CSV table of C-alpha atoms in Angstrom, one decimal:
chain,number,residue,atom,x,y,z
S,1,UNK,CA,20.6,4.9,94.0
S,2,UNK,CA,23.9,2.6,93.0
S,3,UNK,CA,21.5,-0.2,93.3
S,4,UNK,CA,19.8,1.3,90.8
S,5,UNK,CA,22.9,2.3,88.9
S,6,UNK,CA,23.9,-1.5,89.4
S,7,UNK,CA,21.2,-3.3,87.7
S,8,UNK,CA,20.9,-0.9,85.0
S,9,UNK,CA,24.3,-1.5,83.9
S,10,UNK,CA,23.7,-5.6,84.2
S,11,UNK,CA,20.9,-5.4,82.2
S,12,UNK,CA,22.6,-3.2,79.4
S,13,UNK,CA,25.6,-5.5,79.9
S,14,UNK,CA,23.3,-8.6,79.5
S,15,UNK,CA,21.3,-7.1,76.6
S,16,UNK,CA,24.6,-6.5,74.9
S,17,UNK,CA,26.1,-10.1,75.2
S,18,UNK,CA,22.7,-11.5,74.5
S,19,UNK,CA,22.7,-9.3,70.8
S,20,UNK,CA,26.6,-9.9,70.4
S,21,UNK,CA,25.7,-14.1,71.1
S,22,UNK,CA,22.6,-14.1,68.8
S,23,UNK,CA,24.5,-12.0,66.0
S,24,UNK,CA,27.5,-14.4,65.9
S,25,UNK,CA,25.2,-17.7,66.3
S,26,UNK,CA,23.1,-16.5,63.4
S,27,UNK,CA,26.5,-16.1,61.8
S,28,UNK,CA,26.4,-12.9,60.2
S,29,UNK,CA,26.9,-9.0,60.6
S,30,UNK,CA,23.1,-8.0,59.3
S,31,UNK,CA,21.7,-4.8,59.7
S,32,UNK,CA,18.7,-6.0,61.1
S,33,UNK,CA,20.6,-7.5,64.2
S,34,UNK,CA,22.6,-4.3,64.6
S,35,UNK,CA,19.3,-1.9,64.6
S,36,UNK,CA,18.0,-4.3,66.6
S,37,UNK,CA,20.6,-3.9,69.6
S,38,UNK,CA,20.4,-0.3,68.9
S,39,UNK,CA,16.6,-0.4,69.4
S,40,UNK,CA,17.0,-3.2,72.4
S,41,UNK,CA,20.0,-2.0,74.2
S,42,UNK,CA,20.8,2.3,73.1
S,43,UNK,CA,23.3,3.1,76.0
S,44,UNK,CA,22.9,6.4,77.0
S,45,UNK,CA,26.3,7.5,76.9
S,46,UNK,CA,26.0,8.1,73.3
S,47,UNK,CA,23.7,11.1,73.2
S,48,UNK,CA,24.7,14.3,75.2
S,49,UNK,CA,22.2,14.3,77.9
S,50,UNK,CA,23.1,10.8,79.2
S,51,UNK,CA,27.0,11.7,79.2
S,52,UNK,CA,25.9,15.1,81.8
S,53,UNK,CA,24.2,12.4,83.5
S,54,UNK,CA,26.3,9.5,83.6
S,55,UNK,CA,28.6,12.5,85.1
S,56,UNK,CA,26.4,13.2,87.6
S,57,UNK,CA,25.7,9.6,88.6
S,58,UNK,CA,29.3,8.7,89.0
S,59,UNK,CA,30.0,11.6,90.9
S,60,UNK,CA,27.3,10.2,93.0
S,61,UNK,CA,28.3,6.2,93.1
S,62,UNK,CA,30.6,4.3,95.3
S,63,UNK,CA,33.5,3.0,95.0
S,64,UNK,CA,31.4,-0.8,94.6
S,65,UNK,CA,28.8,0.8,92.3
S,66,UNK,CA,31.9,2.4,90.5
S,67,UNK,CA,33.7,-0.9,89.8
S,68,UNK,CA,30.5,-2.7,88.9
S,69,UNK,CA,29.8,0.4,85.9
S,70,UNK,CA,33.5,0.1,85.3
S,71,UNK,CA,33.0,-3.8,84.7
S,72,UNK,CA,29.8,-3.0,82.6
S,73,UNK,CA,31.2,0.2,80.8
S,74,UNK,CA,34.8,-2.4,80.2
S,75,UNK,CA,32.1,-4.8,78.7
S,76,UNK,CA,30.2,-2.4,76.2
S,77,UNK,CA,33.5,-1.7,75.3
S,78,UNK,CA,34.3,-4.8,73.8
S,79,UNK,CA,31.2,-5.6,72.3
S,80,UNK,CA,31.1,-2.5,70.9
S,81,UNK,CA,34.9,-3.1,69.4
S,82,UNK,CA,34.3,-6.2,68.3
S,83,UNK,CA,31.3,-4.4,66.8
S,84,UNK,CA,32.9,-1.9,65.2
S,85,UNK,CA,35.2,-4.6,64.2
S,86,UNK,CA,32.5,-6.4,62.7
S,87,UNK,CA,31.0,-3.8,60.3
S,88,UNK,CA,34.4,-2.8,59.1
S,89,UNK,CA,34.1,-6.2,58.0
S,90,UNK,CA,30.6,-5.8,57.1
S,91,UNK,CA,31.6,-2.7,55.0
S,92,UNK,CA,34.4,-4.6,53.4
S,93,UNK,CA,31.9,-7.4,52.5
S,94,UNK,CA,29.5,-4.9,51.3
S,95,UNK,CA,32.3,-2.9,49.1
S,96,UNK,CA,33.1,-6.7,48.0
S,97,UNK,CA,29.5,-7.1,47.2
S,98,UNK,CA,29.1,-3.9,45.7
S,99,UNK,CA,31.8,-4.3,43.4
S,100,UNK,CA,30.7,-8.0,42.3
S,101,UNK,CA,27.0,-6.4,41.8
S,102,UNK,CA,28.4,-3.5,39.8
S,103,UNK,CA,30.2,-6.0,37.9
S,104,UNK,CA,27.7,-8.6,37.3
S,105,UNK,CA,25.4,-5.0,36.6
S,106,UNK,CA,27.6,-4.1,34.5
S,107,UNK,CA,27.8,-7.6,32.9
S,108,UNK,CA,24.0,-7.7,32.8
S,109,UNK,CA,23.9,-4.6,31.2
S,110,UNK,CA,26.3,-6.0,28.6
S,111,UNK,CA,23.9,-8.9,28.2
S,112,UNK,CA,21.1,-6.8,27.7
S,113,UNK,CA,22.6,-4.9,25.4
S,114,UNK,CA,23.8,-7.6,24.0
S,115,UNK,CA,20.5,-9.2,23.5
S,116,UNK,CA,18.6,-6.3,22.7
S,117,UNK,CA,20.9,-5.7,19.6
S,118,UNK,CA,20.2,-9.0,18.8
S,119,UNK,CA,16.8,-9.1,19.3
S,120,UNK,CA,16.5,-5.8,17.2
S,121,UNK,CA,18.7,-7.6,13.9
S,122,UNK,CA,16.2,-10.4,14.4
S,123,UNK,CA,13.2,-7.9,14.1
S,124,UNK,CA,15.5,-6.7,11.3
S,125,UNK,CA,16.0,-9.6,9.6
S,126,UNK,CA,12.6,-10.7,10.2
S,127,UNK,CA,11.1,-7.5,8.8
S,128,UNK,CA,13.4,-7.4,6.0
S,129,UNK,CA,12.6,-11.3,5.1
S,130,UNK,CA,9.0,-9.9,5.0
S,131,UNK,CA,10.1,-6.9,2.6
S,132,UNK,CA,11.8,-9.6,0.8
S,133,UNK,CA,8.8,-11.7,0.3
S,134,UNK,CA,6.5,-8.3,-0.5
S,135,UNK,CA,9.3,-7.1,-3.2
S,136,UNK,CA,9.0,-10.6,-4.5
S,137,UNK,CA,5.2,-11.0,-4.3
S,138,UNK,CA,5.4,-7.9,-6.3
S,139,UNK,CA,8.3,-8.5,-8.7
S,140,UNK,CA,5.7,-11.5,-9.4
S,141,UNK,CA,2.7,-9.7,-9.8
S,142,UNK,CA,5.1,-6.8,-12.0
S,143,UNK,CA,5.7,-10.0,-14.2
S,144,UNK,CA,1.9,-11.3,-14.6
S,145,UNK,CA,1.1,-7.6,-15.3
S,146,UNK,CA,4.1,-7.6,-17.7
S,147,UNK,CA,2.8,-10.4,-19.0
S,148,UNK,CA,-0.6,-9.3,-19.7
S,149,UNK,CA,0.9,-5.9,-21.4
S,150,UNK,CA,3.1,-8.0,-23.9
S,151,UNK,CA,0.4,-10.2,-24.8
S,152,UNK,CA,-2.7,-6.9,-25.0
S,153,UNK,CA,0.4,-5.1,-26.8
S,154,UNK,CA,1.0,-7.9,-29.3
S,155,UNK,CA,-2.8,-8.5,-29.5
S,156,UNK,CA,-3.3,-4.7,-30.4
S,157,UNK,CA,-0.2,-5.0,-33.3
S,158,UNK,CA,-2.2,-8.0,-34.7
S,159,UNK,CA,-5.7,-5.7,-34.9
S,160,UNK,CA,-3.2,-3.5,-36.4
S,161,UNK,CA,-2.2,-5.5,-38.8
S,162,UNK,CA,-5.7,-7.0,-39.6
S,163,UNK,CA,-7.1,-3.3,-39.6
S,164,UNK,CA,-4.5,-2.5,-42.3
S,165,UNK,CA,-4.9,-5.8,-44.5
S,166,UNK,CA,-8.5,-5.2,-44.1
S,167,UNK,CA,-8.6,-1.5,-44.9
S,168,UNK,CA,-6.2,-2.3,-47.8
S,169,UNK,CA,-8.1,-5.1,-49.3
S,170,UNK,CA,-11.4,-3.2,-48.7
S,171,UNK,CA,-9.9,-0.3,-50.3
S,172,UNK,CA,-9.0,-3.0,-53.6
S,173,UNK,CA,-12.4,-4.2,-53.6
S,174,UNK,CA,-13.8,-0.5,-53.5
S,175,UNK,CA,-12.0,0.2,-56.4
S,176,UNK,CA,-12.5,-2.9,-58.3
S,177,UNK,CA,-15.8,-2.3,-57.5
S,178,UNK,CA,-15.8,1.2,-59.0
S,179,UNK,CA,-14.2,0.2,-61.5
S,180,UNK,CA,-16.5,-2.4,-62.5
S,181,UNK,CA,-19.5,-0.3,-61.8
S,182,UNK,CA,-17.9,2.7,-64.3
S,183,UNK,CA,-16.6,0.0,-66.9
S,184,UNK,CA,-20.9,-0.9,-66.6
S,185,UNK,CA,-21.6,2.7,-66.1
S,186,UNK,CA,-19.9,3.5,-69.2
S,187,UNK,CA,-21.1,0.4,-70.9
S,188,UNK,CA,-24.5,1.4,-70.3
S,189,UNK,CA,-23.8,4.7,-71.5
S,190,UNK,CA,-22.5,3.5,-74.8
S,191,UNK,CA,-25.7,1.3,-74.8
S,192,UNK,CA,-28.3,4.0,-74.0
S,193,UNK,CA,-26.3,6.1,-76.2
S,194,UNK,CA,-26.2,3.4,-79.3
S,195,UNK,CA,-29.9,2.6,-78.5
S,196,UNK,CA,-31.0,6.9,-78.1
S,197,UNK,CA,-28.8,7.1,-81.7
S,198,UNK,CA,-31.1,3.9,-82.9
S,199,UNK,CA,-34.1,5.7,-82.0
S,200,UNK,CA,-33.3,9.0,-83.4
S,201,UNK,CA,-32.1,7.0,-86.5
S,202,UNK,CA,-35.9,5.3,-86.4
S,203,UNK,CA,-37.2,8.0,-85.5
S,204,UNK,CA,-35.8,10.5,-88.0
S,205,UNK,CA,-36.8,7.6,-90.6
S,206,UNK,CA,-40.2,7.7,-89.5
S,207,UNK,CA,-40.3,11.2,-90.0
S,208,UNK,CA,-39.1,11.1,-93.3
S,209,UNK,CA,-41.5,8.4,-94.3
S,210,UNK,CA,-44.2,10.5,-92.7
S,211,UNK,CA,-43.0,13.5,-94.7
S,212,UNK,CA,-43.0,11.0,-97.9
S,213,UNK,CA,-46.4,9.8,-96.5
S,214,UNK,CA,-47.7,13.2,-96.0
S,215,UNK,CA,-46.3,14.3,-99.3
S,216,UNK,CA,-47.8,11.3,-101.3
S,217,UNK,CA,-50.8,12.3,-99.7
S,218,UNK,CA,-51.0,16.0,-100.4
S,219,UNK,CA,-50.1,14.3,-104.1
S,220,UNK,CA,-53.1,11.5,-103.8
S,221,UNK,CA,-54.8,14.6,-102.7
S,222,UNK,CA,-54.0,17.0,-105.8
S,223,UNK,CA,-54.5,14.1,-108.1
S,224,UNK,CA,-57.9,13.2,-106.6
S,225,UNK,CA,-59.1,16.5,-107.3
S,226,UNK,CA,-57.2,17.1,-110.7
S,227,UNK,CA,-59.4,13.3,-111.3
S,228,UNK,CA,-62.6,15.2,-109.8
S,229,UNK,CA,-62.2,18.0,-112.5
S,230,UNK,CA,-61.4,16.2,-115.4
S,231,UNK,CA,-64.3,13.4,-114.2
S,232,UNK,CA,-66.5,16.5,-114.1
S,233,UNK,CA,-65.4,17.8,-117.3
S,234,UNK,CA,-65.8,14.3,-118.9
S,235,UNK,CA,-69.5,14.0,-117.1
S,236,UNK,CA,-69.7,17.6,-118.7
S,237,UNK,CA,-68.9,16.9,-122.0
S,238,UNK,CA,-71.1,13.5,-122.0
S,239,UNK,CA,-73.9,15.3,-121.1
S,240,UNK,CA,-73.4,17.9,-124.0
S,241,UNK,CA,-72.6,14.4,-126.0
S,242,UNK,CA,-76.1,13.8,-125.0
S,243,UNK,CA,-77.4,16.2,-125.5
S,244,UNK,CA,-76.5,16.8,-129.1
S,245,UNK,CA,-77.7,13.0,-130.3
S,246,UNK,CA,-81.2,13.4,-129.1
S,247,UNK,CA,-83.4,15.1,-131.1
């Protein structure tokens, strides 16, 4: 049973050395080495069960068997000191650490902040360079339209004008026209009119010489038969004439 008793401790004595060497040649504190001896070499004395049996095997040891656990237990000891020793200086490194990676967090942060505010006044600036551009794209095309509108405008004000110089003019020649056509009008009225009172003139001449003709007639006429009586009364009175000379 201390036999037993006596390489067990040896070997948790070795195992603990061996970590302790290979931690400080590898020259650090990791975790990795420290779950490793925890994993390699977990003394028992540590959890409740193994201290009521660590009790129970001392009480059962010698006084050799005693001295050797004494040697390993002394051993432990100081690995385990130096241990604790070494992750209080881990844990100071770490806070160390910490507080350089919150800073250079915080510094990061700073920077991104930094850059994302700049790349957002270069999207900015980028965007309103576009706008620009658009606004003066259309201030441009405002200007051809513009353009366009004055000169359609001024075009329409010269119709306008050549409506209204044509209207008046047309309205001048309309009424030189009418005048013209009554000054013929009435020229042709007083023509008609002297050639109607000609006419009537001729014609109320003819009627008078018909009347004269018609009267000389129904005088020709009364003569002629006044002639016929007296030619009968003188044919008449020859043949009485006659008659009287022959026997």
């Amino acid at each position: 049973m201390s036999s037993n008793s006596t390489s067990s401790s040896e070997s948790r004595l070795l195992s603990s050395v061996e970590i302790l060497k290979r931690k400080r040649l590898n020259g650090g504190t990791g975790r990795d080495l420290e779950d490793e001896r925890h994993s390699k070499s977990r003394s028992p004395t540590f959890s409740p069960e193994s201290k009521t049996k660590n009790r129970n095997n001392l009480d059962n040891m010698s006084e050799s068997a005693l001295s050797n656990e004494h040697r390993v237990v002394n051993s432990e000891l100081k690995v385990v000191k130096e241990e604790v020793n070494d992750s209080k200086q881990e844990e100071i490194t770490r806070k160390q650490d910490y507080r350089i990676a919150r800073s250079k967090l915080k510094r990061k942060e700073y920077e991104s902040e930094m850059l994302e505010e700049r790349l957002n006044r270069i999207k900015a600036e980028k965007a309103n360079i576009q706008l620009e551009k658009r606004v003066e794209n259309l201030e441009n095309q405002m200007k051809v339209k513009e353009n366009r509108i004055t000169k359609v405008t001024q075009d329409h004000a010269n119709l306008l004008k050549e409506k209204t110089t044509f209207e008046e003019q047309n309205a001048k020649r309309i009424a030189t026209l009418e005048n013209d056509h009554k000054k013929k009008l009435d020229l042709i009225k007083v023509d008609h009119a002297t050639q109607i009172a000609q006419k009537d003139k001729i014609i109320q001449d003819r009627d008078k010489t018909i009347n004269n003709l018609q009267k000389t007639k129904s005088s020709f006429e009364n003569a002629n038969h006044s002639y016929k009586e007296a030619l009968v009364a003188c044919e008449s009175t020859i043949r009485v004439a006659l008659k009287i000379k022959s026997p």
